[in-house]
Every structure is written in C-alpha cells, then in structure tokens.
Tab-separated table of C-alpha atoms in Angstrom:
chain	number	residue	atom	x	y	z
A	1	MET	CA	-9.085	-7.415	3.806
A	2	PRO	CA	-10.833	-10.447	5.123
A	3	GLU	CA	-14.129	-9.991	6.828
A	4	THR	CA	-14.761	-13.672	7.489
A	5	ASN	CA	-16.245	-14.794	10.631
A	6	ILE	CA	-18.268	-11.674	11.332
A	7	PRO	CA	-21.135	-12.611	13.179
A	8	SER	CA	-24.368	-11.127	11.618
A	9	ARG	CA	-26.327	-8.652	13.913
A	10	LYS	CA	-28.697	-7.683	11.168
A	11	ALA	CA	-31.866	-8.880	13.293
A	12	ALA	CA	-30.688	-6.951	16.457
A	13	TRP	CA	-29.985	-3.764	14.654
A	14	LEU	CA	-32.924	-3.545	12.227
A	15	PRO	CA	-34.510	-0.638	14.101
A	16	ARG	CA	-31.173	1.353	14.089
A	17	LEU	CA	-30.649	0.242	10.263
A	18	ALA	CA	-34.082	1.544	9.567
A	19	LEU	CA	-33.368	4.918	11.251
A	20	ALA	CA	-30.114	5.211	9.319
A	21	ALA	CA	-32.025	4.285	6.217
A	22	VAL	CA	-34.242	7.430	6.418
A	23	MET	CA	-31.419	9.590	7.415
A	24	PRO	CA	-29.955	11.251	4.200
A	25	ALA	CA	-26.294	10.935	3.544
A	26	LEU	CA	-26.193	14.757	3.933
A	27	ILE	CA	-28.198	16.059	6.486
A	28	ALA	CA	-28.245	19.811	5.410
A	29	GLY	CA	-29.820	22.927	6.987
A	30	HIS	CA	-31.512	21.234	9.768
A	31	GLY	CA	-32.333	24.565	11.180
A	32	ALA	CA	-30.847	24.545	14.740
A	33	ALA	CA	-28.317	27.425	15.312
A	34	ALA	CA	-25.354	27.342	17.859
A	35	GLN	CA	-26.546	28.841	21.140
A	36	GLU	CA	-24.980	29.813	24.449
A	37	ALA	CA	-25.280	26.864	26.676
A	38	GLU	CA	-24.354	25.465	30.069
A	39	LEU	CA	-23.020	21.990	30.460
A	40	ALA	CA	-25.495	19.672	32.097
A	41	PRO	CA	-24.477	17.450	35.020
A	42	THR	CA	-24.102	14.441	32.919
A	43	PRO	CA	-20.911	12.337	32.031
A	44	ILE	CA	-18.437	13.986	29.740
A	45	GLU	CA	-17.813	11.063	27.312
A	46	ALA	CA	-16.057	12.569	24.616
A	47	MET	CA	-13.378	15.387	24.094
A	48	ALA	CA	-11.400	16.822	21.273
A	49	TYR	CA	-9.499	20.033	20.365
A	50	ASP	CA	-9.866	22.068	17.239
A	51	ALA	CA	-6.371	23.543	16.777
A	52	GLY	CA	-7.532	25.633	13.796
A	53	SER	CA	-10.141	27.614	15.906
A	54	LYS	CA	-8.484	26.906	19.288
A	55	ALA	CA	-11.973	25.225	20.440
A	56	LEU	CA	-12.320	22.737	23.184
A	57	LEU	CA	-15.199	20.191	22.061
A	58	VAL	CA	-16.906	17.975	24.586
A	59	GLY	CA	-19.873	15.768	24.144
A	60	GLY	CA	-22.216	13.236	25.857
A	61	GLN	CA	-25.811	12.445	26.460
A	62	ASN	CA	-26.808	15.975	25.844
A	63	GLY	CA	-25.084	16.793	22.719
A	64	LEU	CA	-22.070	18.432	21.684
A	65	PHE	CA	-20.578	21.639	23.059
A	66	ARG	CA	-17.836	24.082	21.954
A	67	SER	CA	-15.821	26.660	23.883
A	68	THR	CA	-13.106	28.856	22.529
A	69	ASP	CA	-12.376	30.493	26.005
A	70	GLU	CA	-11.193	27.384	27.828
A	71	GLY	CA	-14.498	26.378	29.197
A	72	GLN	CA	-15.564	29.813	30.444
A	73	THR	CA	-18.447	29.804	28.101
A	74	TRP	CA	-20.035	27.219	25.946
A	75	GLN	CA	-21.926	27.150	22.545
A	76	THR	CA	-23.984	24.068	21.298
A	77	VAL	CA	-22.958	22.594	18.068
A	78	PRO	CA	-26.237	21.597	16.649
A	79	LEU	CA	-26.714	17.963	15.974
A	80	PRO	CA	-29.237	16.195	13.603
A	81	PRO	CA	-32.660	15.668	15.252
A	82	GLY	CA	-32.729	12.310	17.123
A	83	ALA	CA	-28.908	11.835	16.813
A	84	GLY	CA	-28.511	10.286	20.328
A	85	GLU	CA	-25.656	10.149	22.670
A	86	ILE	CA	-22.258	11.001	21.731
A	87	ALA	CA	-19.605	8.461	22.713
A	88	ALA	CA	-16.711	9.976	20.806
A	89	THR	CA	-15.624	13.091	19.138
A	90	ALA	CA	-12.469	13.713	16.980
A	91	VAL	CA	-11.000	16.455	14.722
A	92	PRO	CA	-8.881	15.551	11.770
A	93	ALA	CA	-5.498	16.547	11.370
A	94	ARG	CA	-5.022	20.122	9.983
A	95	SER	CA	-8.621	20.529	10.377
A	96	ASP	CA	-10.744	23.296	8.892
A	97	ASN	CA	-13.872	23.337	11.006
A	98	ALA	CA	-14.239	19.598	10.500
A	99	ILE	CA	-15.612	17.595	13.451
A	100	TYR	CA	-16.596	13.921	13.724
A	101	VAL	CA	-18.873	12.495	16.245
A	102	ALA	CA	-19.942	9.046	17.003
A	103	GLY	CA	-22.358	7.107	19.222
A	104	PRO	CA	-24.203	4.019	20.041
A	105	ASP	CA	-27.208	5.101	17.792
A	106	MET	CA	-25.718	7.538	15.467
A	107	GLY	CA	-22.872	5.602	13.662
A	108	VAL	CA	-20.330	8.176	12.500
A	109	LEU	CA	-21.422	11.862	11.473
A	110	ARG	CA	-19.254	14.632	10.126
A	111	THR	CA	-19.780	18.438	9.986
A	112	ASP	CA	-17.504	20.913	8.073
A	113	ASP	CA	-19.476	24.042	9.194
A	114	ARG	CA	-19.692	23.648	13.142
A	115	GLY	CA	-22.870	21.748	12.968
A	116	GLU	CA	-25.049	23.720	10.301
A	117	SER	CA	-25.040	20.582	8.378
A	118	TRP	CA	-23.868	16.929	8.870
A	119	SER	CA	-22.845	14.198	6.754
A	120	ASN	CA	-24.001	10.501	7.615
A	121	LEU	CA	-20.817	8.342	7.077
A	122	ASN	CA	-22.403	5.067	7.867
A	123	SER	CA	-22.060	3.432	4.430
A	124	GLY	CA	-19.668	0.491	4.870
A	125	LEU	CA	-20.199	0.223	8.583
A	126	PRO	CA	-22.146	-2.892	9.648
A	127	ASN	CA	-24.286	-0.954	11.995
A	128	PRO	CA	-24.554	2.410	13.419
A	129	HIS	CA	-23.330	1.129	16.953
A	130	VAL	CA	-20.064	2.950	17.297
A	131	THR	CA	-18.488	3.468	20.772
A	132	ALA	CA	-15.112	4.666	19.982
A	133	LEU	CA	-13.669	6.996	17.197
A	134	ALA	CA	-10.066	8.310	16.350
A	135	ALA	CA	-8.750	10.572	13.818
A	136	HIS	CA	-5.391	10.045	12.383
A	137	SER	CA	-3.032	12.169	14.149
A	138	THR	CA	-1.314	13.146	10.819
A	139	GLN	CA	-3.545	11.980	7.917
A	140	PRO	CA	-6.591	14.297	7.463
A	141	ASP	CA	-8.706	11.824	5.573
A	142	THR	CA	-8.043	8.857	7.991
A	143	VAL	CA	-10.447	7.949	10.772
A	144	TYR	CA	-10.991	4.799	12.650
A	145	ALA	CA	-14.429	3.653	14.347
A	146	TYR	CA	-14.905	0.799	16.739
A	147	VAL	CA	-18.082	-1.311	16.342
A	148	PRO	CA	-18.505	-3.579	19.371
A	149	GLU	CA	-18.534	-7.286	18.558
A	150	THR	CA	-17.445	-6.616	15.123
A	151	GLY	CA	-14.254	-4.562	15.178
A	152	ILE	CA	-12.205	-1.728	14.032
A	153	TYR	CA	-13.019	0.046	10.834
A	154	ARG	CA	-10.720	2.480	8.894
A	155	SER	CA	-11.693	5.173	6.444
A	156	GLN	CA	-8.994	6.771	4.370
A	157	ASP	CA	-11.258	9.055	2.608
A	158	ALA	CA	-12.845	11.045	5.283
A	159	GLY	CA	-15.487	8.508	6.159
A	160	LYS	CA	-17.031	8.059	2.748
A	161	SER	CA	-16.048	4.375	2.596
A	162	TRP	CA	-14.864	2.045	5.309
A	163	LYS	CA	-12.644	-1.219	5.556
A	164	MET	CA	-12.807	-3.670	8.345
A	165	MET	CA	-9.230	-4.056	9.696
A	166	ASP	CA	-9.365	-6.041	12.738
A	167	ARG	CA	-11.527	-7.304	15.471
A	168	GLY	CA	-9.666	-4.950	18.015
A	169	PRO	CA	-9.601	-5.360	21.785
A	170	GLU	CA	-13.014	-6.297	22.983
A	171	GLY	CA	-14.820	-3.705	24.945
A	172	THR	CA	-12.864	-0.613	23.550
A	173	SER	CA	-14.284	2.405	25.026
A	174	HIS	CA	-11.749	5.052	23.669
A	175	LEU	CA	-9.546	4.806	20.816
A	176	ILE	CA	-6.559	7.219	20.139
A	177	HIS	CA	-3.991	7.398	17.136
A	178	THR	CA	-0.586	8.542	17.940
A	179	ASN	CA	2.461	9.555	15.752
A	180	MET	CA	4.974	8.066	18.096
A	181	GLU	CA	7.785	7.072	16.258
A	182	GLY	CA	8.888	3.353	15.421
A	183	SER	CA	5.683	2.169	13.612
A	184	MET	CA	6.087	0.055	10.683
A	185	GLU	CA	3.343	2.088	9.132
A	186	SER	CA	2.088	5.576	9.966
A	187	GLY	CA	1.617	5.666	13.760
A	188	TRP	CA	0.016	3.588	16.754
A	189	LEU	CA	-3.370	2.878	17.895
A	190	TYR	CA	-4.102	2.729	21.793
A	191	ALA	CA	-7.327	1.269	22.891
A	192	ALA	CA	-8.922	1.808	26.498
A	193	THR	CA	-10.471	-1.436	27.349
A	194	PRO	CA	-12.391	-2.974	30.502
A	195	ASP	CA	-9.002	-4.521	31.687
A	196	GLY	CA	-6.115	-1.832	30.681
A	197	THR	CA	-4.738	-0.470	27.722
A	198	ARG	CA	-3.697	-2.085	24.619
A	199	VAL	CA	-1.659	-0.942	21.760
A	200	SER	CA	-0.950	-1.799	18.024
A	201	MET	CA	1.026	-0.361	15.323
A	202	ASP	CA	-1.692	1.167	12.709
A	203	CYS	CA	-0.982	-1.876	10.416
A	204	PHE	CA	-3.067	-3.694	12.800
A	205	CYS	CA	-0.298	-6.032	13.179
A	206	LEU	CA	-0.596	-7.006	16.803
A	207	TRP	CA	-2.368	-5.996	19.858
A	208	ARG	CA	-0.486	-6.079	23.019
A	209	ASP	CA	-0.765	-4.798	26.554
A	210	ALA	CA	0.331	-1.315	26.886
A	211	GLY	CA	1.803	-1.568	30.399
A	212	ASN	CA	0.291	-3.277	33.331
A	213	LEU	CA	-2.705	-1.015	34.061
A	214	SER	CA	-5.680	-3.161	35.058
A	215	GLY	CA	-9.557	-2.706	35.356
A	216	PRO	CA	-11.610	-0.475	33.160
A	217	ILE	CA	-9.737	2.544	31.615
A	218	THR	CA	-12.378	5.450	31.495
A	219	GLY	CA	-10.152	8.017	29.819
A	220	LEU	CA	-7.102	7.949	27.461
A	221	ALA	CA	-5.013	10.807	25.985
A	222	PHE	CA	-1.585	11.516	24.397
A	223	ASP	CA	0.393	14.439	24.194
A	224	PRO	CA	0.503	15.624	20.524
A	225	GLN	CA	3.859	17.271	21.346
A	226	HIS	CA	5.373	14.228	22.840
A	227	PRO	CA	3.824	11.393	21.563
A	228	LYS	CA	5.489	9.032	23.930
A	229	HIS	CA	3.572	10.578	26.789
A	230	LEU	CA	0.161	8.960	27.320
A	231	TYR	CA	-2.451	9.550	30.190
A	232	ALA	CA	-5.052	6.820	31.320
A	233	ALA	CA	-7.766	7.252	33.889
A	234	SER	CA	-9.150	4.318	35.834
A	235	ASP	CA	-10.997	3.804	39.141
A	236	ALA	CA	-7.600	3.505	40.729
A	237	GLY	CA	-6.569	7.131	39.701
A	238	LEU	CA	-4.837	8.704	36.917
A	239	PHE	CA	-1.548	7.586	35.351
A	240	LYS	CA	1.104	8.899	32.988
A	241	SER	CA	3.625	7.220	30.817
A	242	THR	CA	6.533	8.552	29.166
A	243	ASP	CA	7.559	5.528	27.123
A	244	GLY	CA	4.724	4.989	24.925
A	245	GLY	CA	2.769	2.817	27.506
A	246	GLN	CA	5.300	0.538	28.802
A	247	GLU	CA	5.440	1.793	32.143
A	248	TRP	CA	2.868	4.037	34.153
A	249	ILE	CA	3.250	6.194	37.197
A	250	LYS	CA	0.393	7.598	39.200
A	251	VAL	CA	-0.056	11.336	39.032
A	252	SER	CA	-2.592	13.802	40.625
A	253	SER	CA	-6.301	13.392	39.544
A	254	PRO	CA	-8.654	16.170	39.370
A	255	PRO	CA	-10.009	17.380	42.824
A	256	ILE	CA	-13.430	15.290	42.412
A	257	ALA	CA	-14.985	12.376	43.878
A	258	ALA	CA	-16.656	11.401	40.692
A	259	ALA	CA	-14.891	9.348	38.032
A	260	VAL	CA	-12.951	10.745	35.133
A	261	THR	CA	-14.806	9.794	32.102
A	262	SER	CA	-12.656	11.357	29.439
A	263	LEU	CA	-9.240	12.695	28.762
A	264	MET	CA	-7.619	14.688	26.035
A	265	MET	CA	-4.470	16.721	25.649
A	266	ALA	CA	-4.449	19.644	23.380
A	267	PRO	CA	-1.474	20.621	21.127
A	268	THR	CA	-1.063	23.583	23.405
A	269	GLY	CA	0.153	21.051	26.133
A	270	VAL	CA	-3.015	21.508	28.290
A	271	LEU	CA	-4.456	18.241	29.621
A	272	TYR	CA	-8.269	18.194	29.902
A	273	ALA	CA	-10.343	15.736	32.171
A	274	GLY	CA	-14.176	15.419	31.758
A	275	ALA	CA	-15.923	13.887	34.680
A	276	ASP	CA	-19.122	12.112	35.587
A	277	GLU	CA	-21.079	15.064	36.602
A	278	GLY	CA	-20.256	17.313	33.538
A	279	GLU	CA	-17.283	19.107	35.043
A	280	ILE	CA	-14.080	19.638	33.370
A	281	PHE	CA	-10.709	20.078	34.775
A	282	LYS	CA	-7.410	21.167	33.216
A	283	SER	CA	-3.770	20.798	33.869
A	284	SER	CA	-1.010	22.715	32.268
A	285	ASP	CA	1.734	20.801	34.055
A	286	GLY	CA	1.361	17.110	32.934
A	287	ALA	CA	-1.301	16.269	35.722
A	288	ALA	CA	0.812	17.814	38.671
A	289	THR	CA	-1.869	20.079	39.411
A	290	TRP	CA	-5.567	20.820	38.291
A	291	GLU	CA	-7.999	23.617	38.004
A	292	ARG	CA	-11.517	23.621	37.120
A	293	ALA	CA	-11.848	24.723	33.360
A	294	GLY	CA	-13.506	28.226	33.094
A	295	GLU	CA	-12.425	29.634	36.332
B	1	MET	CA	-25.867	-13.522	-33.591
B	2	ASN	CA	-28.890	-11.900	-31.974
B	3	ARG	CA	-28.904	-8.935	-29.959
B	4	PRO	CA	-29.533	-10.445	-26.499
B	5	PHE	CA	-26.467	-12.652	-27.033
B	6	VAL	CA	-24.384	-9.640	-28.300
B	7	ALA	CA	-25.361	-7.705	-25.145
B	8	GLY	CA	-24.689	-10.715	-22.891
B	9	THR	CA	-21.294	-11.116	-24.692
B	10	LEU	CA	-20.422	-7.514	-23.985
B	11	VAL	CA	-21.459	-7.889	-20.427
B	12	ALA	CA	-19.380	-10.803	-19.783
B	13	ILE	CA	-16.228	-9.269	-21.355
B	14	THR	CA	-16.856	-6.041	-19.361
B	15	ILE	CA	-16.994	-8.004	-15.986
B	16	SER	CA	-14.203	-10.042	-17.085
B	17	THR	CA	-12.068	-7.032	-17.867
B	18	ALA	CA	-13.017	-5.294	-14.852
B	19	GLY	CA	-12.333	-8.228	-12.773
B	20	ALA	CA	-8.839	-8.556	-14.284
B	21	ALA	CA	-8.069	-4.816	-13.631
B	22	GLU	CA	-9.027	-4.817	-10.106
B	23	GLY	CA	-7.100	-7.859	-8.837
B	24	PRO	CA	-3.399	-8.363	-8.165
B	25	PRO	CA	-1.177	-9.138	-10.945
B	26	ARG	CA	0.155	-12.658	-11.428
B	27	LEU	CA	3.527	-13.123	-9.680
B	28	GLU	CA	6.426	-13.667	-12.008
B	29	SER	CA	7.950	-17.204	-11.325
B	30	GLU	CA	11.543	-16.203	-11.800
B	31	GLN	CA	11.032	-13.576	-9.004
B	32	ILE	CA	9.444	-16.168	-6.838
B	33	GLU	CA	12.266	-18.591	-7.326
B	34	LEU	CA	14.924	-15.864	-6.860
B	35	GLY	CA	13.080	-14.804	-3.704
B	36	ARG	CA	12.676	-18.309	-2.282
B	37	LYS	CA	16.454	-18.712	-2.648
B	38	VAL	CA	17.225	-15.556	-0.841
B	39	TYR	CA	14.593	-16.327	1.912
B	40	GLY	CA	16.166	-19.756	2.468
B	41	GLN	CA	19.573	-18.153	2.895
B	42	TYR	CA	18.814	-15.117	4.884
B	43	CYS	CA	15.295	-15.127	6.287
B	44	ALA	CA	14.440	-18.814	7.187
B	45	THR	CA	16.865	-19.021	10.213
B	46	CYS	CA	14.624	-16.615	12.265
B	47	HIS	CA	11.273	-16.629	10.407
B	48	GLY	CA	11.259	-20.559	9.744
B	49	SER	CA	11.960	-22.546	6.629
B	50	ARG	CA	8.192	-22.277	5.531
B	51	GLY	CA	7.728	-18.696	6.998
B	52	GLU	CA	6.159	-20.261	10.151
B	53	GLY	CA	7.778	-17.885	12.482
B	54	ALA	CA	8.541	-18.349	16.294
B	55	ALA	CA	5.824	-20.167	18.265
B	56	ASN	CA	5.584	-17.417	20.717
B	57	TRP	CA	5.870	-14.488	18.231
B	58	GLN	CA	3.026	-12.450	19.882
B	59	GLU	CA	4.813	-12.439	23.298
B	60	GLN	CA	7.508	-9.876	24.081
B	61	ASN	CA	10.492	-11.662	25.714
B	62	ASP	CA	12.474	-10.527	28.904
B	63	GLN	CA	14.213	-7.938	26.690
B	64	GLY	CA	10.943	-6.561	25.387
B	65	GLU	CA	11.659	-7.877	22.087
B	66	LEU	CA	9.049	-9.586	19.808
B	67	PRO	CA	10.244	-12.798	18.339
B	68	PRO	CA	10.061	-13.199	14.541
B	69	PRO	CA	6.563	-13.397	13.234
B	70	PRO	CA	5.042	-15.916	10.607
B	71	HIS	CA	4.707	-14.646	6.938
B	72	GLY	CA	1.918	-16.783	6.329
B	73	PRO	CA	-1.864	-15.806	6.666
B	74	GLU	CA	-1.580	-15.893	10.526
B	75	GLY	CA	1.046	-13.235	10.499
B	76	HIS	CA	1.130	-9.625	9.636
B	77	THR	CA	3.395	-9.433	6.588
B	78	TRP	CA	0.431	-9.143	4.202
B	79	ARG	CA	-0.851	-6.032	5.912
B	80	HIS	CA	2.080	-3.872	4.575
B	81	ALA	CA	2.370	-2.266	1.119
B	82	ASP	CA	5.194	-3.164	-0.993
B	83	ALA	CA	6.911	0.161	-0.074
B	84	ALA	CA	6.822	-0.624	3.749
B	85	LEU	CA	8.123	-4.405	3.078
B	86	TYR	CA	10.882	-3.114	0.965
B	87	HIS	CA	11.897	-0.484	3.738
B	88	THR	CA	11.671	-2.897	6.459
B	89	ILE	CA	13.837	-5.634	4.885
B	90	ALA	CA	16.246	-2.952	3.817
B	91	LYS	CA	16.448	-0.743	6.788
B	92	GLY	CA	15.080	-3.111	9.440
B	93	TRP	CA	12.945	-2.292	12.132
B	94	ARG	CA	13.357	-1.654	15.950
B	95	ASP	CA	10.281	-2.050	18.129
B	96	PRO	CA	10.127	1.082	20.291
B	97	PHE	CA	9.224	-1.163	23.138
B	98	ASN	CA	12.485	-2.991	23.153
B	99	LYS	CA	14.542	-2.639	26.212
B	100	THR	CA	17.646	-2.800	24.160
B	101	ASP	CA	19.000	-0.619	21.460
B	102	ARG	CA	19.270	-3.386	18.873
B	103	LEU	CA	16.936	-3.879	15.928
B	104	THR	CA	14.071	-6.175	16.254
B	105	MET	CA	14.554	-7.134	12.527
B	106	PRO	CA	17.947	-6.775	10.955
B	107	ALA	CA	18.791	-4.359	8.092
B	108	PHE	CA	19.660	-6.200	4.869
B	109	GLU	CA	20.521	-3.329	2.353
B	110	GLU	CA	24.246	-4.057	2.676
B	111	ILE	CA	23.598	-7.823	1.988
B	112	LEU	CA	21.040	-7.851	-0.635
B	113	THR	CA	20.432	-5.998	-4.036
B	114	PRO	CA	17.209	-3.983	-4.559
B	115	ASP	CA	16.208	-6.756	-6.915
B	116	GLU	CA	16.703	-9.551	-4.188
B	117	ILE	CA	14.707	-7.463	-1.892
B	118	ARG	CA	11.709	-7.235	-4.224
B	119	ALA	CA	12.153	-10.974	-5.128
B	120	VAL	CA	11.881	-12.027	-1.647
B	121	SER	CA	8.848	-9.685	-0.994
B	122	THR	CA	7.257	-11.699	-3.921
B	123	TYR	CA	7.946	-14.957	-2.588
B	124	LEU	CA	6.350	-13.973	0.697
B	125	LYS	CA	3.284	-13.100	-1.351
B	126	THR	CA	2.871	-16.811	-2.334
B	127	LEU	CA	2.283	-17.726	1.446
B	128	TRP	CA	-1.013	-15.415	1.708
B	129	THR	CA	-4.587	-16.025	0.856
B	130	GLU	CA	-6.317	-14.522	-1.939
B	131	GLU	CA	-8.096	-12.052	0.178
B	132	GLN	CA	-4.824	-10.943	1.852
B	133	ARG	CA	-3.220	-10.603	-1.666
B	134	GLN	CA	-6.084	-8.422	-2.513
B	135	PHE	CA	-5.647	-6.292	0.438
B	136	GLN	CA	-1.812	-6.088	0.127
B	137	TRP	CA	-2.219	-5.071	-3.586
B	138	GLU	CA	-4.585	-2.315	-2.748
B	139	GLN	CA	-2.322	-1.187	-0.025
B	140	SER	CA	0.410	-1.131	-2.419
B	141	GLU	CA	-1.309	1.135	-5.225
B	142	ASP	CA	-0.019	4.437	-3.597
B	143	ARG	CA	3.018	2.714	-1.994
B	144	PRO	CA	4.739	0.544	-4.466
B	145	PHE	CA	8.278	-0.779	-4.463
B	146	PRO	CA	10.873	2.297	-4.525
B	147	ASN	CA	11.905	1.600	-8.251
B	148	GLU	CA	8.025	1.610	-9.111
B	149	GLN	CA	7.105	5.037	-8.161
B	150	ASN	CA	6.523	7.494	-10.636
C-alpha cells in the first residue's frame, strides 16, 4: 500500500511517542478494579455495545464506563494510568469481552478482560493521536483507526499490525463500518466530518458525499439489523436515512438543549444518544420518541 | 574462500530469496497479450483504450451512477484481490446508490471464459505501480482467482 506523501509529524509528536515508548505492549495487572460510578457531566464522546454481555459502553474525558442495565447503574472499566481522553470505543464482531478504545493521546488500546489488562496497539501507527475508530461489522479481527492529517489505518489482526489505507475525509470525528449490501469488498465505511457525512466501500475505492447534510456531524450510527438505516447528529438536529445515506429526513432529537456528541445503535434496535453534559438518552422506535437512559 | 565472505554470501542469498518470496510473481506474457486483446474488445469502450476511465469517474451522474473508473494508478482496481476482480468482471456490480436497477458494471460471465477473465485481470496489473502490485498481491494471498483456491 503506498504511503507516499505522508507528512512527517515526528517532531510534533515526540512527547507522545516518548510516552508510547515507555508503555509496554501489554499493560497487565495495573491494579485498578471496576467500581460503581456515576457519569460526570462531561461530553459522551464514544459509545459501543457489547452484544456478548449485553453491556452499554460509554467513554469520554473521564474514562470508560459500562452498564448492563441500560444505564441505570455504571461501573468503571479501569484504564492504564495516564491513558487520557477517550475519543472512540468499539467492540469487535462476535466479541468475547474485547473492547477497543482510542484517543488523542493513547492511540489504540484493547482489553479482553474488561479492563483488568490492556494491550497497546500502536505499533505501526505513525503517532498515538487517534480521533476515530471503527470495528468491522462482521470480521472480528479487522479494525480501522483515523489519524488526523495522515489517514485511515486498517488492521486485520486485531491491532497487532496496521496498514495505511487512505487519507480519508479530513477532520473525521466518527467512523463506522456497516455491512450494507452492494460493496465490492466486505462492507462500507462512513465518516462524520466537519461538513457532512462521507461514504466509501471498505476497499477505500472512492469517498463521496453521503447525502446532503452539511456542517459538523457530531454523531453517526447505523442499525445492525437494517444496515441501510443510518442516524446522524448535527447542530441542525438529528437525521435518519433509510437508503444508506442518500436521503436524510429530520427526526426527533433527545429532549436536551445541549448537543448530541455521539450516537450508537445496539443490535437490540435501541438507539442511544450521548450528550454534551454526560447525559444518555435512548429511543426504541427509530428516533420517534426518546427517554433518558436509566429511568 | 574465507569465513566473512561465506557469511556475506549466505546473507546475500538469504535476502535475495526472501525478497523473491515476498513479491508478486512475474506476469505471464501470454496472459497479458490475451488480456490486452480481451480488454480492447470488451472493456475499452467504457474504460478507455489505455484504461484511462471516464474524466468524471468520481462524480455520480443524474441517475446516481458512477462513470467507469480508470484502471491505472489513479483508479481503484489495484485495491481489489484477484477473487474480487474475477467476481466483479463475471457477475458485474451495481452501485447501491444507483437510482436505477441496472448494473453499474456489466456482467461478462456469459461472454468471457474463465481464462479470459483471469487474463484481462492480468493485463490490468500491467497498469499499476510496483507498490500497488505488491499491495494487490498481498490482498490476493487469501483471496485468489477461483481456480487457484485450495
């Protein structure tokens, strides 16, 4: 895969590279244990659903949290000391307790034991500044990471090695992989960008606009049971597409003044929206009505 | 022959062997020529006589269809494994964003023989850079042409 014309950011990333260098590849037994917790009033930047244990995962500035009762109670998922802010989290297909997290200072980490130990997966990434992450919707070992100003990297061995695939849409803040039919390869990638949504087959053949949404997209999700169904959040509201992102209609937003900062639909058909002040809402009817998670 | 020279020779042979084993195989000239002929007859009308594709291949037209892409370094043909290339040529492909039901890329399995499909794929490989050849070969390791699967 050509990696030409990739600007060197070595100097700018020396402090972070130094941090990465002292972090062992496997960060085992760091001592912290899962504890009951309450979500802090900070933006929910990342959400994922672990279908194996029916657990909702949310992340942000204050770490990673897990709920098995739809948000009524939360437990911390311990992170390595100094891991930093979480920008994205993902659960691989057919997961067995595996969780990926990524962030602007941590790169990509993976746990297979709900946070008791973590593997540092940054070997092969140009720097640990990762702002978006997506697990392949059907292939358990395939994961994608977006490194700003460099591009999208793909791993097909659960993060042990990475290959630069494409520069990707500039400013990608959320990345999802769907198994919508019609791809020449194994699915589709959608990116939330500062100006709408973009889509490409997962061969990275061509990025094109997914519909005519404009402005920053702050959350992006698809329905695993109906992969043509997508949801996108922006300052203008919440939007739904039933044709893979060609056309979008405005739907009901969660009843909050604050912005939606992340979206995720579980295989159960429940759509979750994380908000700017640590609130989480859920909709069981395709964003027609909303209720606060945990109530 | 002294020991350093022996060691150096062994290292050189090892590197040479390893390099040969990790690169794509040389393309067979007979396959290239057959592929070039097939391409000229069936593919060039849409994809251009030299694989240059349509000028606006990245823009959907009024029907939501993507025009034929180039097959050279600027296109995406090199991103597909042999199995995917074969499947696309044989079965065709419909972009799900089409506003019509017709195939974006026609199917050729009723027109071309399996060997002709492999040959035209081989010809397309002559249009790629070495890096792209390497990438596509690696992609094809687990997804070869149908008759090469175990």
